[in-house]
Coordinates of C-alpha atoms in Angstrom, one line a residue:
X1 CA 13.2 -45.7 -69.9
X2 CA 11.2 -45.3 -65.9
X3 CA 11.2 -48.8 -65.1
X4 CA 13.1 -50.8 -62.6
X5 CA 15.4 -53.5 -63.9
X6 CA 14.1 -56.7 -63.0
X7 CA 15.7 -58.9 -59.5
X8 CA 18.4 -61.4 -62.6
X9 CA 17.4 -59.6 -65.8
X10 CA 14.5 -58.3 -68.1
X11 CA 11.5 -59.9 -68.6
X12 CA 12.0 -61.5 -72.7
X13 CA 9.9 -59.2 -74.8
X14 CA 11.0 -56.2 -72.7
X15 CA 14.6 -57.7 -73.3
X16 CA 13.9 -58.5 -76.7
X17 CA 13.1 -55.2 -77.5
X18 CA 16.7 -53.2 -74.8
X19 CA 18.5 -55.0 -77.0
X20 CA 17.7 -54.0 -79.6
X21 CA 18.4 -50.3 -79.0
X22 CA 21.9 -51.4 -78.1
X23 CA 22.1 -53.9 -81.1
X24 CA 20.5 -50.3 -82.9
X25 CA 24.1 -47.5 -81.0
X26 CA 26.6 -50.2 -81.7
X27 CA 25.8 -50.6 -84.9
X28 CA 25.5 -46.6 -85.0
X29 CA 29.5 -46.3 -84.0
X30 CA 31.0 -50.0 -85.7
X31 CA 29.5 -49.2 -88.7
X32 CA 29.8 -45.1 -89.7
X33 CA 33.6 -45.3 -88.6
X34 CA 34.0 -48.7 -91.1
X35 CA 31.8 -46.5 -93.6
X36 CA 34.1 -43.7 -93.2
X37 CA 37.3 -45.9 -93.6
X38 CA 36.1 -46.9 -97.2
X39 CA 35.2 -42.9 -97.7
X40 CA 37.9 -42.0 -97.1
X41 CA 39.4 -41.2 -100.9
X42 CA 36.5 -39.7 -101.4
X43 CA 36.5 -37.5 -99.1
X44 CA 40.0 -35.9 -98.9
X45 CA 39.0 -35.1 -102.8
X46 CA 36.2 -33.6 -101.9
X47 CA 37.4 -30.9 -98.9
X48 CA 40.7 -30.4 -101.1
X49 CA 42.6 -32.2 -98.4
X50 CA 45.4 -34.5 -99.4
X51 CA 45.7 -38.4 -98.4
X52 CA 48.1 -38.2 -95.4
X53 CA 45.4 -34.8 -93.9
X54 CA 42.2 -36.7 -94.3
X55 CA 44.0 -39.4 -92.0
X56 CA 42.6 -37.1 -89.4
X57 CA 38.9 -37.5 -89.7
X58 CA 39.6 -41.1 -88.5
X59 CA 41.9 -40.3 -86.0
X60 CA 39.5 -38.0 -84.7
X61 CA 37.5 -40.7 -84.2
X62 CA 38.9 -42.6 -83.0
X63 CA 41.9 -40.8 -80.6
X64 CA 38.1 -38.3 -78.5
X65 CA 36.6 -42.5 -78.2
X66 CA 39.3 -43.7 -76.9
X67 CA 40.3 -40.6 -74.6
X68 CA 36.3 -40.6 -73.2
X69 CA 35.6 -44.3 -72.8
X70 CA 36.7 -44.9 -69.1
X71 CA 35.5 -41.6 -67.7
X72 CA 31.7 -41.6 -70.0
X73 CA 31.3 -44.8 -68.1
X74 CA 32.7 -44.0 -64.5
X75 CA 29.6 -41.6 -64.9
X76 CA 27.1 -44.1 -66.2
X77 CA 28.2 -45.7 -62.6
X78 CA 26.6 -42.0 -61.7
X79 CA 23.9 -41.0 -64.6
X80 CA 22.3 -44.5 -65.2
X81 CA 23.9 -47.1 -67.9
X82 CA 20.7 -46.0 -70.0
X83 CA 21.5 -42.4 -69.1
X84 CA 23.9 -42.3 -70.6
X85 CA 23.1 -45.4 -73.7
X86 CA 20.6 -42.0 -75.2
X87 CA 23.0 -39.3 -74.9
X88 CA 24.8 -41.3 -77.4
X89 CA 22.7 -41.6 -79.3
X90 CA 21.7 -38.5 -79.6
X91 CA 25.5 -36.4 -79.7
X92 CA 26.2 -39.1 -82.0
X93 CA 23.1 -38.3 -84.3
X94 CA 24.1 -34.3 -83.6
X95 CA 27.9 -35.1 -85.2
X96 CA 26.5 -36.5 -88.0
X97 CA 24.7 -33.4 -89.3
X98 CA 27.6 -31.2 -88.4
X99 CA 29.9 -34.1 -90.2
X100 CA 27.1 -33.8 -93.6
X101 CA 26.9 -30.2 -93.1
X102 CA 31.1 -29.7 -92.8
X103 CA 33.0 -28.2 -96.0
X104 CA 36.6 -28.7 -94.4
X105 CA 38.7 -30.3 -92.7
X106 CA 39.0 -28.5 -89.5
X107 CA 35.7 -28.4 -89.5
X108 CA 35.5 -32.6 -90.6
X109 CA 37.8 -33.5 -88.0
X110 CA 35.8 -31.5 -85.3
X111 CA 32.2 -32.9 -86.3
X112 CA 34.5 -35.9 -85.9
X113 CA 36.1 -35.8 -82.8
X114 CA 32.0 -35.2 -81.1
X115 CA 30.9 -38.2 -82.8
X116 CA 33.7 -40.2 -81.3
X117 CA 32.7 -39.0 -77.4
X118 CA 28.9 -40.4 -78.7
X119 CA 30.6 -42.9 -79.8
X120 CA 32.3 -43.8 -76.9
X121 CA 29.2 -42.9 -74.8
X122 CA 27.4 -46.3 -76.7
X123 CA 30.4 -48.7 -76.1
X124 CA 31.2 -47.3 -72.9
X125 CA 28.0 -48.7 -71.1
X126 CA 26.9 -51.0 -73.5
X127 CA 28.3 -54.1 -71.6
X128 CA 26.7 -52.3 -68.3
X129 CA 23.3 -52.7 -69.6
X130 CA 23.6 -56.3 -71.6
X131 CA 24.3 -57.6 -67.3
X132 CA 21.3 -55.7 -66.9
X133 CA 18.9 -56.7 -69.4
X134 CA 20.4 -60.9 -69.8
X135 CA 19.1 -62.7 -66.3
X136 CA 22.8 -64.1 -65.1
X137 CA 22.1 -67.7 -67.2
X138 CA 21.7 -66.4 -70.7
X139 CA 24.6 -63.3 -70.3
X140 CA 27.5 -65.0 -73.1
X141 CA 24.5 -65.0 -75.4
X142 CA 23.5 -61.5 -74.9
X143 CA 27.3 -60.9 -75.8
X144 CA 27.5 -62.8 -78.0
X145 CA 24.4 -61.0 -80.0
X146 CA 26.2 -58.1 -79.2
X147 CA 29.4 -59.2 -81.4
X148 CA 26.6 -60.5 -83.6
X149 CA 26.4 -56.8 -84.8
X150 CA 29.6 -55.5 -84.2
X151 CA 30.4 -57.3 -86.7
X152 CA 27.1 -56.7 -88.9
X153 CA 28.9 -53.1 -88.4
X154 CA 32.3 -54.2 -90.0
X155 CA 30.6 -56.6 -93.0
X156 CA 27.7 -54.4 -94.2
X157 CA 31.2 -51.5 -93.9
X158 CA 32.8 -51.5 -97.6
X159 CA 29.2 -52.6 -98.9
X160 CA 26.9 -49.7 -97.8
X161 CA 29.5 -47.2 -98.5
X162 CA 29.7 -48.1 -102.0
X163 CA 26.7 -48.0 -102.3
X164 CA 25.9 -44.4 -101.0
X165 CA 29.0 -43.0 -102.6
X166 CA 27.4 -44.7 -106.1
X167 CA 24.8 -42.5 -106.7
X168 CA 25.3 -39.1 -104.5
X169 CA 28.0 -37.4 -102.9
X170 CA 29.4 -38.0 -98.9
X171 CA 27.3 -36.7 -96.8
X172 CA 24.9 -38.4 -97.3
X173 CA 27.6 -41.5 -95.5
X174 CA 26.5 -39.5 -92.1
X175 CA 22.5 -37.9 -92.6
X176 CA 22.6 -42.5 -93.7
X177 CA 22.3 -42.4 -89.4
X178 CA 19.1 -40.4 -88.3
X179 CA 16.4 -43.7 -89.0
X180 CA 19.0 -45.9 -87.4
X181 CA 19.2 -43.6 -84.5
X182 CA 15.8 -42.9 -84.4
X183 CA 14.9 -46.4 -83.8
X184 CA 17.5 -46.7 -81.8
X185 CA 16.2 -43.7 -79.8
X186 CA 12.6 -44.4 -79.3
X187 CA 13.5 -47.9 -77.7
X188 CA 15.7 -47.1 -75.7
X189 CA 13.3 -44.4 -74.3
X190 CA 10.5 -47.6 -74.6
X191 CA 13.0 -50.1 -73.0
X192 CA 16.2 -50.2 -71.5
X193 CA 16.6 -51.2 -67.4
X194 CA 17.1 -47.4 -65.4
X195 CA 20.2 -49.2 -63.2
X196 CA 21.2 -48.4 -59.5
X197 CA 23.4 -45.9 -59.4
X198 CA 27.0 -44.4 -57.6
X199 CA 26.7 -41.4 -55.2
X200 CA 30.4 -40.9 -55.3
X201 CA 31.8 -37.5 -57.2
X202 CA 33.0 -37.1 -60.4
X203 CA 36.9 -37.3 -60.7
X204 CA 37.4 -34.3 -62.7
X205 CA 41.1 -33.9 -62.6
X206 CA 41.5 -37.7 -62.9
X207 CA 39.9 -37.3 -66.4
X208 CA 42.5 -34.7 -67.6
X209 CA 44.6 -36.7 -66.0
X210 CA 44.3 -39.1 -68.3
X211 CA 43.0 -38.2 -71.8
X212 CA 46.7 -36.0 -71.0
X213 CA 48.4 -39.4 -71.2
X214 CA 46.3 -41.1 -73.8
X215 CA 45.9 -38.2 -76.2
X216 CA 50.7 -37.5 -76.3
X217 CA 51.3 -41.8 -75.9
X218 CA 48.9 -42.6 -79.2
X219 CA 49.6 -39.2 -80.4
X220 CA 53.2 -40.1 -80.0
X221 CA 53.6 -43.9 -81.0
X222 CA 51.4 -42.8 -84.3
X223 CA 53.8 -40.4 -85.1
X224 CA 57.1 -42.6 -84.4
X225 CA 55.9 -45.7 -85.9
X226 CA 55.6 -43.6 -89.5
X227 CA 59.2 -42.1 -88.0
X228 CA 57.9 -38.4 -89.0
X229 CA 59.6 -36.2 -85.6
X230 CA 61.4 -38.6 -83.3
X231 CA 62.7 -35.9 -81.1
X232 CA 59.0 -35.3 -81.0
X233 CA 57.3 -38.0 -80.8
X234 CA 59.4 -38.9 -77.6
X235 CA 58.4 -36.3 -75.6
X236 CA 55.2 -36.8 -76.8
X237 CA 55.6 -40.4 -75.2
X238 CA 57.2 -39.3 -72.4
X239 CA 55.5 -36.9 -71.5
X240 CA 52.5 -38.8 -71.4
X241 CA 53.8 -42.4 -69.6
X242 CA 54.6 -39.1 -67.0
X243 CA 51.0 -38.1 -66.6
X244 CA 49.9 -41.4 -66.8
X245 CA 52.1 -43.1 -63.3
X246 CA 50.6 -39.8 -62.2
X247 CA 47.2 -40.9 -62.5
X248 CA 47.8 -44.5 -61.6
X249 CA 49.1 -43.4 -58.1
X250 CA 46.2 -40.8 -57.8
X251 CA 44.3 -44.0 -58.2
X252 CA 45.5 -46.1 -56.1
X253 CA 44.1 -44.9 -52.1
X254 CA 39.8 -44.3 -53.7
X255 CA 37.6 -46.6 -53.6
X256 CA 36.5 -46.1 -56.6
X257 CA 39.4 -45.3 -59.8
X258 CA 38.7 -43.3 -62.6
X259 CA 40.4 -45.5 -64.0
X260 CA 40.1 -49.0 -63.0
X261 CA 43.4 -49.8 -61.1
X262 CA 40.9 -52.2 -58.1
X263 CA 39.3 -54.3 -60.6
X264 CA 42.8 -55.1 -62.4
X265 CA 43.9 -55.5 -59.0
X266 CA 41.7 -59.7 -59.9
X267 CA 44.0 -62.3 -60.9
X268 CA 41.2 -62.9 -64.0
X269 CA 39.8 -59.8 -64.7
X270 CA 43.1 -58.8 -65.2
X271 CA 43.6 -61.9 -66.9
X272 CA 40.4 -61.0 -69.3
X273 CA 41.9 -57.3 -70.4
X274 CA 45.2 -58.8 -71.4
X275 CA 43.8 -61.7 -73.6
X276 CA 41.9 -59.0 -74.7
X277 CA 44.6 -56.4 -75.5
X278 CA 46.6 -58.9 -76.4
X279 CA 44.4 -60.5 -79.5
X280 CA 43.2 -57.3 -81.1
X281 CA 46.7 -56.1 -81.2
X282 CA 47.3 -59.5 -83.2
X283 CA 44.1 -59.0 -85.2
X284 CA 45.6 -55.7 -87.1
X285 CA 48.9 -57.8 -87.6
X286 CA 46.2 -59.2 -90.1
X287 CA 43.5 -57.0 -90.9
X288 CA 45.7 -53.6 -91.6
X289 CA 48.6 -55.3 -94.0
X290 CA 45.8 -58.2 -95.5
X291 CA 44.3 -55.7 -98.8
X292 CA 48.8 -54.8 -99.2
X293 CA 49.4 -58.8 -99.7
X294 CA 45.8 -59.4 -102.1
X295 CA 46.3 -55.9 -104.0
X296 CA 50.8 -55.0 -104.3
X297 CA 51.7 -58.8 -103.7
X298 CA 49.1 -61.4 -104.9
X299 CA 47.5 -58.0 -108.1
X300 CA 43.3 -59.3 -106.9
X301 CA 41.6 -55.8 -107.9
X302 CA 40.0 -53.8 -105.4
X303 CA 36.4 -55.6 -105.5
X304 CA 38.6 -59.5 -105.4
X305 CA 40.3 -57.9 -102.0
X306 CA 37.1 -57.0 -100.9
X307 CA 35.8 -60.7 -100.9
X308 CA 38.4 -62.3 -99.9
X309 CA 38.0 -60.2 -96.5
X310 CA 34.8 -60.3 -95.6
X311 CA 35.0 -64.1 -94.8
X312 CA 36.4 -63.5 -91.3
X313 CA 32.8 -60.8 -90.2
X314 CA 31.0 -63.6 -92.4
X315 CA 32.3 -65.9 -90.2
X316 CA 32.1 -63.8 -86.3
X317 CA 27.8 -63.5 -87.2
X318 CA 27.6 -67.9 -88.8
X319 CA 29.4 -69.0 -85.1
X320 CA 28.0 -66.9 -83.1
X321 CA 24.0 -68.0 -82.4
X322 CA 26.9 -70.8 -81.1
X323 CA 28.5 -69.3 -78.9
X324 CA 26.7 -67.1 -76.4
X325 CA 24.6 -70.9 -76.0
X326 CA 28.8 -72.3 -75.5
X327 CA 29.8 -69.3 -73.5
X328 CA 27.0 -70.0 -70.7
X329 CA 28.6 -74.0 -70.2
X330 CA 31.4 -73.8 -70.6
X331 CA 33.6 -71.0 -69.1
X332 CA 36.1 -68.2 -70.8
X333 CA 39.1 -70.7 -69.7
X334 CA 38.1 -73.3 -72.4
X335 CA 36.6 -71.1 -75.2
X336 CA 38.6 -68.0 -75.6
X337 CA 41.5 -70.3 -75.7
X338 CA 40.4 -72.5 -78.4
X339 CA 39.3 -69.5 -80.1
X340 CA 42.7 -68.0 -80.9
X341 CA 44.2 -70.6 -81.2
X342 CA 42.0 -71.4 -83.8
X343 CA 43.1 -67.4 -85.3
X344 CA 46.6 -68.0 -84.6
X345 CA 46.1 -70.6 -87.0
X346 CA 44.4 -69.3 -89.5
X347 CA 46.5 -66.7 -89.6
X348 CA 49.6 -68.8 -89.5
X349 CA 48.5 -70.7 -92.6
X350 CA 48.2 -67.6 -94.6
X351 CA 51.4 -66.4 -94.1
X352 CA 52.8 -70.1 -95.3
X353 CA 50.9 -69.8 -98.5
X354 CA 52.2 -71.1 -101.3
X355 CA 53.4 -67.9 -103.8
X356 CA 49.8 -68.3 -106.2
X357 CA 47.3 -69.6 -103.4
X358 CA 43.5 -69.5 -105.2
X359 CA 40.8 -68.0 -104.2
X360 CA 39.1 -70.4 -102.0
X361 CA 42.1 -71.2 -100.8
X362 CA 42.7 -67.1 -99.4
X363 CA 38.9 -67.9 -98.7
X364 CA 39.0 -70.5 -96.0
X365 CA 42.0 -69.6 -94.0
X366 CA 41.3 -66.2 -93.2
X367 CA 36.8 -67.9 -92.5
X368 CA 38.6 -69.6 -89.7
X369 CA 40.7 -67.1 -88.6
X370 CA 37.2 -64.8 -87.7
X371 CA 35.9 -67.7 -86.7
X372 CA 37.9 -68.6 -83.5
X373 CA 37.9 -64.7 -83.1
X374 CA 33.9 -64.9 -83.1
X375 CA 35.2 -67.7 -80.6
X376 CA 37.3 -66.4 -78.9
X377 CA 35.0 -62.4 -77.9
X378 CA 31.8 -63.5 -75.7
X379 CA 34.0 -65.9 -73.8
X380 CA 36.6 -63.4 -72.5
X381 CA 34.3 -59.8 -72.1
X382 CA 32.2 -62.4 -70.3
X383 CA 34.7 -63.1 -68.5
X384 CA 35.5 -59.1 -67.5
X385 CA 32.1 -58.7 -66.8
X386 CA 31.2 -61.3 -64.6
X387 CA 34.7 -61.2 -61.9
X388 CA 33.5 -57.4 -60.9
X389 CA 31.9 -56.2 -58.8
X390 CA 28.0 -54.6 -59.8
X391 CA 29.2 -52.1 -58.0
X392 CA 31.6 -51.6 -61.1
X393 CA 29.7 -52.7 -63.6
X394 CA 30.0 -49.5 -65.0
X395 CA 34.3 -49.1 -65.1
X396 CA 34.2 -53.0 -66.6
X397 CA 32.2 -52.5 -69.3
X398 CA 34.9 -49.5 -70.1
X399 CA 37.3 -51.8 -69.8
X400 CA 35.9 -54.4 -72.4
X401 CA 36.4 -51.7 -75.0
X402 CA 39.7 -49.7 -73.8
X403 CA 41.4 -53.7 -74.4
X404 CA 39.5 -53.4 -77.8
X405 CA 40.6 -49.9 -79.1
X406 CA 44.1 -50.1 -77.1
X407 CA 44.9 -53.4 -79.1
X408 CA 43.8 -52.0 -82.2
X409 CA 45.4 -48.7 -82.1
X410 CA 49.4 -50.7 -81.0
X411 CA 48.8 -52.9 -83.3
X412 CA 48.2 -50.1 -86.5
X413 CA 51.2 -48.7 -84.2
X414 CA 52.9 -51.9 -84.2
X415 CA 52.1 -52.6 -88.1
X416 CA 53.5 -49.4 -89.3
X417 CA 56.2 -50.3 -88.0
X418 CA 56.7 -53.0 -89.5
X419 CA 56.2 -51.9 -92.8
X420 CA 58.5 -49.8 -92.8
X421 CA 61.6 -51.1 -91.8
X422 CA 61.4 -55.0 -93.1
X423 CA 62.7 -54.3 -96.7
X424 CA 61.8 -58.1 -97.5
X425 CA 58.3 -59.1 -98.1
X426 CA 57.0 -56.6 -95.1
X427 CA 53.3 -58.2 -95.5
X428 CA 54.4 -62.1 -95.0
X429 CA 56.1 -60.3 -92.2
X430 CA 52.5 -59.1 -90.5
X431 CA 51.4 -62.2 -90.9
X432 CA 54.0 -63.8 -89.2
X433 CA 53.6 -61.4 -85.9
X434 CA 50.1 -61.7 -86.7
X435 CA 50.8 -65.6 -85.7
X436 CA 52.6 -65.3 -82.9
X437 CA 50.5 -62.5 -81.3
X438 CA 47.5 -64.8 -81.7
X439 CA 49.1 -68.0 -80.3
X440 CA 50.6 -65.3 -77.8
X441 CA 47.1 -64.2 -76.2
X442 CA 45.9 -68.2 -76.5
X443 CA 48.4 -68.5 -73.9
X444 CA 47.6 -65.5 -71.4
X445 CA 43.6 -66.5 -72.0
X446 CA 45.0 -70.4 -70.8
X447 CA 47.2 -69.2 -67.9
X448 CA 43.0 -68.2 -66.2
X449 CA 43.8 -71.9 -65.6
X450 CA 46.0 -71.3 -62.7
X451 CA 45.4 -68.1 -61.1
X452 CA 44.7 -67.4 -57.8
X453 CA 42.1 -65.6 -56.7
X454 CA 39.4 -65.5 -59.8
X455 CA 36.5 -66.4 -58.3
X456 CA 33.9 -64.9 -60.0
X457 CA 32.2 -61.7 -58.2
X458 CA 27.9 -62.3 -57.9
X459 CA 27.1 -58.6 -55.5

């Protein structure tokens, strides 16, 4: 990590080692999230808490990750993206040990929150590192490979959880992170490039305002979606919106804002961010209710349900090598739009299936949707990176993860609201909305062709 960055990416041998470090760190954060989701019932029974309370084992991780993404991206611009990635891996491993040692829900939720902070350090700078690792002509392949790693983590999560729980107890779900993280640290120290730093002071006031905006908005929105305490939830949402308004006003005059309003002023960046956000909202209208539809409506068993959802991440992995090359040749206005149209069509075909479809009929529709999503992500992420100035790479990297996590969070809230309000065939309604929202994201992506001032910025 003490070597300087090549003027246009790293030499090939070192590039492969640096990408391996990034891949291990990203896989660490994605795989752990997927593994814990599957193991949640076993964890709840072991620590003696209710199923509803155990959700905080997941929520603590996601909430801290989302709140911390932009601050750690800003820190990466000041301290170095490689250093933040390294700190993130180390913090994640420490938190993994604390998770394994936890015996109560508060202990485990606190340790998971610390894991979320480590994940934010990794995810907030990984795209910025890709821009330094790969030459501009190969950047799309690096982003596609990163997407392949994420898809691999999602696909392996249920299998890893099942294998571990079949032979030992749930704390080992966290301890298996140690060898993977050790490899990540070794190659990070050996190969990750030093990146330019800015000297501007860190904005602590805006960091606090961001936490006071995002935290209440997520907690209040989730509570409102589940209709728990409407008055309290609306108060939280109102307070979050007020803090967000104050934050935006504060950021407007800053040259290096924590909340990247300067990047969102760029039409090309703004369209790419909105495309990503809406696309992940649409994907959650599929990902969350689909298991319920398979088990409760089509009466599939747990194993069959898992296998029928697996074509989604498998399709992302299958198309990744081809998408990487296409991303370096064609713009996001073409590739991302075609990909989202494919995903929307896959959701539409799932929604309009007959009452007793075969497993193959379900699987190939899920595969089409997943392949489209795999085609959409790399070019859209590349568009966000290259339309930002090099000096704002950290902010752009953070916003890529914000679009994904915020879209998933809002999508989850809307799914909960739909399942609670729709009495007849709610899962079918969710699949219909998945198709509509994803086609909407495709429309936003197509609008790049009409955006003015969307030139690529290289310095």
